[in-house]
C-alpha cells in the first residue's frame, strides 16, 4: 500500500506530495513578482520575497535536456530509461523521467504519474498530442 502523502516529505515539500497523491502537479508562485519556481523554497528565488504560494501547474512543457540511463540498481525503474529536464510552460525546469515517445530535446510533453508502493506517485512525462 502506498505511503500516505502526509507522512512523506517535510513541512516545505508536503504540499507538493499531497498534490502528487491526487495526481496534481503543484509549483510555487511568488506573490510579489508573479514568477514561478521549483524546487520548493520558503522565499522567491528571483526577488527574495517571503510570500510564495502553491499553484497548480499546467502539466505541460518541453524537453530541455535528457540522458539515457543504461544501468539501474532500482528494480522499480529497470534500465534503460531516460531522465530529463523538462521546462514547464510556467518556466521552472523539473528533473524527471520520460516515457517512450518523449525522448527528444524540444519534444512537447505532458505530466502523467508513476505509482509507487511505498511513497506518493512521481510526476513523469509523456509525449503531448499536438494542440
PDB file of C-alpha atoms in Angstrom:
ATOM      1  CA  UNK A   1       0.000   0.000   0.000  1.00  0.00           C
ATOM      2  CA  UNK A   2       1.261   3.489  -0.827  1.00  0.00           C
ATOM      3  CA  UNK A   3       2.661   5.580   1.979  1.00  0.00           C
ATOM      4  CA  UNK A   4       0.227   8.394   2.821  1.00  0.00           C
ATOM      5  CA  UNK A   5       1.417  11.750   1.448  1.00  0.00           C
ATOM      6  CA  UNK A   6       1.018  13.332   4.890  1.00  0.00           C
ATOM      7  CA  UNK A   7       3.782  11.003   6.123  1.00  0.00           C
ATOM      8  CA  UNK A   8       6.130  11.936   3.275  1.00  0.00           C
ATOM      9  CA  UNK A   9       8.463  14.899   2.896  1.00  0.00           C
ATOM     10  CA  UNK A  10       8.777  17.801   5.302  1.00  0.00           C
ATOM     11  CA  UNK A  11       6.800  20.966   6.023  1.00  0.00           C
ATOM     12  CA  UNK A  12       8.241  22.722   2.954  1.00  0.00           C
ATOM     13  CA  UNK A  13       7.593  19.901   0.459  1.00  0.00           C
ATOM     14  CA  UNK A  14       4.433  18.361   1.915  1.00  0.00           C
ATOM     15  CA  UNK A  15       2.023  20.410  -0.303  1.00  0.00           C
ATOM     16  CA  UNK A  16       3.805  19.020  -3.371  1.00  0.00           C
ATOM     17  CA  UNK A  17       3.477  15.411  -2.176  1.00  0.00           C
ATOM     18  CA  UNK A  18      -0.138  15.876  -1.033  1.00  0.00           C
ATOM     19  CA  UNK A  19      -0.982  17.133  -4.537  1.00  0.00           C
ATOM     20  CA  UNK A  20       1.002  14.310  -6.170  1.00  0.00           C
ATOM     21  CA  UNK A  21      -1.171  11.827  -4.261  1.00  0.00           C
ATOM     22  CA  UNK A  22      -4.130  13.441  -6.110  1.00  0.00           C
ATOM     23  CA  UNK A  23      -2.207  13.398  -9.427  1.00  0.00           C
ATOM     24  CA  UNK A  24      -1.876  17.194  -9.434  1.00  0.00           C
ATOM     25  CA  UNK A  25       1.404  18.951 -10.208  1.00  0.00           C
ATOM     26  CA  UNK A  26       1.995  21.947  -7.935  1.00  0.00           C
ATOM     27  CA  UNK A  27       4.755  24.538  -8.189  1.00  0.00           C
ATOM     28  CA  UNK A  28       5.319  27.740  -6.262  1.00  0.00           C
ATOM     29  CA  UNK A  29       4.433  31.249  -7.469  1.00  0.00           C
ATOM     30  CA  UNK A  30       5.761  34.431  -5.883  1.00  0.00           C
ATOM     31  CA  UNK A  31       3.010  36.702  -4.624  1.00  0.00           C
ATOM     32  CA  UNK A  32       5.253  39.768  -5.145  1.00  0.00           C
ATOM     33  CA  UNK A  33       6.787  39.303  -8.619  1.00  0.00           C
ATOM     34  CA  UNK A  34       4.489  36.581 -10.002  1.00  0.00           C
ATOM     35  CA  UNK A  35       7.269  34.253 -11.168  1.00  0.00           C
ATOM     36  CA  UNK A  36       7.065  30.500 -10.744  1.00  0.00           C
ATOM     37  CA  UNK A  37       9.717  28.327  -9.132  1.00  0.00           C
ATOM     38  CA  UNK A  38      10.536  24.711  -8.486  1.00  0.00           C
ATOM     39  CA  UNK A  39      12.053  23.138  -6.284  1.00  0.00           C
ATOM     40  CA  UNK A  40      10.187  24.420  -3.195  1.00  0.00           C
ATOM     41  CA  UNK A  41      11.696  27.244  -1.161  1.00  0.00           C
ATOM     42  CA  UNK A  42      10.499  29.401   1.724  1.00  0.00           C
ATOM     43  CA  UNK A  43      11.140  32.551  -0.369  1.00  0.00           C
ATOM     44  CA  UNK A  44      11.176  33.670  -4.012  1.00  0.00           C
ATOM     45  CA  UNK A  45      14.437  32.805  -5.739  1.00  0.00           C
ATOM     46  CA  UNK A  46      14.050  35.829  -8.025  1.00  0.00           C
ATOM     47  CA  UNK A  47      13.042  38.766  -5.806  1.00  0.00           C
ATOM     48  CA  UNK A  48      13.660  37.139  -2.390  1.00  0.00           C
ATOM     49  CA  UNK A  49      10.155  37.971  -1.133  1.00  0.00           C
ATOM     50  CA  UNK A  50       8.810  35.697   1.591  1.00  0.00           C
ATOM     51  CA  UNK A  51       5.348  35.286   0.074  1.00  0.00           C
ATOM     52  CA  UNK A  52       5.228  32.200  -2.130  1.00  0.00           C
ATOM     53  CA  UNK A  53       2.061  30.213  -2.794  1.00  0.00           C
ATOM     54  CA  UNK A  54       1.489  26.756  -4.215  1.00  0.00           C
ATOM     55  CA  UNK A  55      -0.373  26.816  -7.543  1.00  0.00           C
ATOM     56  CA  UNK A  56      -1.454  24.109  -9.955  1.00  0.00           C
ATOM     57  CA  UNK A  57       0.861  23.825 -12.971  1.00  0.00           C
ATOM     58  CA  UNK A  58      -0.489  23.166 -16.452  1.00  0.00           C
ATOM     59  CA  UNK A  59       1.465  19.918 -16.531  1.00  0.00           C
ATOM     60  CA  UNK A  60       2.779  20.758 -19.981  1.00  0.00           C
ATOM     61  CA  UNK A  61       6.289  21.605 -21.090  1.00  0.00           C
ATOM     62  CA  UNK A  62       9.177  20.847 -23.405  1.00  0.00           C
ATOM     63  CA  UNK A  63      12.161  18.526 -23.057  1.00  0.00           C
ATOM     64  CA  UNK A  64      15.129  20.808 -22.346  1.00  0.00           C
ATOM     65  CA  UNK A  65      17.839  18.175 -21.813  1.00  0.00           C
ATOM     66  CA  UNK A  66      17.987  14.389 -21.435  1.00  0.00           C
ATOM     67  CA  UNK A  67      20.200  11.421 -20.758  1.00  0.00           C
ATOM     68  CA  UNK A  68      19.639   7.693 -21.212  1.00  0.00           C
ATOM     69  CA  UNK A  69      20.347   5.548 -18.144  1.00  0.00           C
ATOM     70  CA  UNK A  70      21.750   2.141 -19.095  1.00  0.00           C
ATOM     71  CA  UNK A  71      22.200   0.557 -15.648  1.00  0.00           C
ATOM     72  CA  UNK A  72      19.822   0.654 -12.697  1.00  0.00           C
ATOM     73  CA  UNK A  73      20.015  -0.584  -9.125  1.00  0.00           C
ATOM     74  CA  UNK A  74      16.299   0.072  -8.633  1.00  0.00           C
ATOM     75  CA  UNK A  75      14.011  -2.851  -9.555  1.00  0.00           C
ATOM     76  CA  UNK A  76      11.089  -0.400  -9.754  1.00  0.00           C
ATOM     77  CA  UNK A  77      12.935   1.502 -12.522  1.00  0.00           C
ATOM     78  CA  UNK A  78      14.635  -1.043 -14.807  1.00  0.00           C
ATOM     79  CA  UNK A  79      17.138   0.220 -17.362  1.00  0.00           C
ATOM     80  CA  UNK A  80      17.242   1.572 -19.918  1.00  0.00           C
ATOM     81  CA  UNK A  81      15.209   4.683 -19.174  1.00  0.00           C
ATOM     82  CA  UNK A  82      15.529   8.388 -19.874  1.00  0.00           C
ATOM     83  CA  UNK A  83      15.926  11.135 -17.290  1.00  0.00           C
ATOM     84  CA  UNK A  84      15.388  14.707 -18.390  1.00  0.00           C
ATOM     85  CA  UNK A  85      14.970  18.325 -17.501  1.00  0.00           C
ATOM     86  CA  UNK A  86      11.519  19.387 -18.614  1.00  0.00           C
ATOM     87  CA  UNK A  87      10.917  23.121 -18.875  1.00  0.00           C
ATOM     88  CA  UNK A  88       7.348  23.625 -17.730  1.00  0.00           C
ATOM     89  CA  UNK A  89       5.130  26.113 -19.576  1.00  0.00           C
ATOM     90  CA  UNK A  90       5.255  28.228 -16.400  1.00  0.00           C
ATOM     91  CA  UNK A  91       9.064  28.474 -16.610  1.00  0.00           C
ATOM     92  CA  UNK A  92      10.681  26.222 -13.979  1.00  0.00           C
ATOM     93  CA  UNK A  93      12.612  23.136 -15.008  1.00  0.00           C
ATOM     94  CA  UNK A  94      11.756  19.830 -13.386  1.00  0.00           C
ATOM     95  CA  UNK A  95      14.105  16.820 -13.226  1.00  0.00           C
ATOM     96  CA  UNK A  96      12.017  13.810 -14.202  1.00  0.00           C
ATOM     97  CA  UNK A  97      11.752  10.606 -16.203  1.00  0.00           C
ATOM     98  CA  UNK A  98      10.475  10.487 -19.786  1.00  0.00           C
ATOM     99  CA  UNK A  99       8.261   7.732 -21.111  1.00  0.00           C
ATOM    100  CA  UNK A 100       8.820   6.139 -24.520  1.00  0.00           C
ATOM    101  CA  UNK A 101       7.965   8.502 -27.358  1.00  0.00           C
ATOM    102  CA  UNK A 102       9.052  11.645 -25.483  1.00  0.00           C
ATOM    103  CA  UNK A 103      12.771  11.080 -25.836  1.00  0.00           C
ATOM    104  CA  UNK A 104      13.772  14.063 -27.967  1.00  0.00           C
ATOM    105  CA  UNK A 105      15.047  17.501 -26.982  1.00  0.00           C
ATOM    106  CA  UNK A 106      12.372  20.002 -27.951  1.00  0.00           C
ATOM    107  CA  UNK A 107       9.568  17.405 -27.642  1.00  0.00           C
ATOM    108  CA  UNK A 108       6.316  18.785 -26.237  1.00  0.00           C
ATOM    109  CA  UNK A 109       5.350  16.738 -23.175  1.00  0.00           C
ATOM    110  CA  UNK A 110       2.660  16.469 -20.516  1.00  0.00           C
ATOM    111  CA  UNK A 111       2.714  15.111 -16.996  1.00  0.00           C
ATOM    112  CA  UNK A 112       1.488  11.671 -16.030  1.00  0.00           C
ATOM    113  CA  UNK A 113       2.155   9.709 -12.863  1.00  0.00           C
ATOM    114  CA  UNK A 114       4.260   6.701 -11.887  1.00  0.00           C
ATOM    115  CA  UNK A 115       2.677   4.930  -8.933  1.00  0.00           C
ATOM    116  CA  UNK A 116       4.945   3.716  -6.136  1.00  0.00           C
ATOM    117  CA  UNK A 117       4.113   1.209  -3.413  1.00  0.00           C
ATOM    118  CA  UNK A 118       5.977   2.967  -0.618  1.00  0.00           C
ATOM    119  CA  UNK A 119       5.546   6.663  -1.455  1.00  0.00           C
ATOM    120  CA  UNK A 120       3.308   9.137  -3.288  1.00  0.00           C
ATOM    121  CA  UNK A 121       3.325   8.940  -7.103  1.00  0.00           C
ATOM    122  CA  UNK A 122       6.120  10.600  -9.060  1.00  0.00           C
ATOM    123  CA  UNK A 123       5.482  13.019 -11.929  1.00  0.00           C
ATOM    124  CA  UNK A 124       6.862  11.625 -15.181  1.00  0.00           C
ATOM    125  CA  UNK A 125       6.317  12.980 -18.677  1.00  0.00           C
ATOM    126  CA  UNK A 126       4.953  11.563 -21.920  1.00  0.00           C
ATOM    127  CA  UNK A 127       4.729  12.965 -25.427  1.00  0.00           C
ATOM    128  CA  UNK A 128       1.938  15.521 -25.732  1.00  0.00           C
ATOM    129  CA  UNK A 129      -0.520  15.449 -28.568  1.00  0.00           C
ATOM    130  CA  UNK A 130      -0.465  18.468 -30.834  1.00  0.00           C
ATOM    131  CA  UNK A 131      -2.817  21.178 -29.520  1.00  0.00           C
TER     132      UNK A 131
END
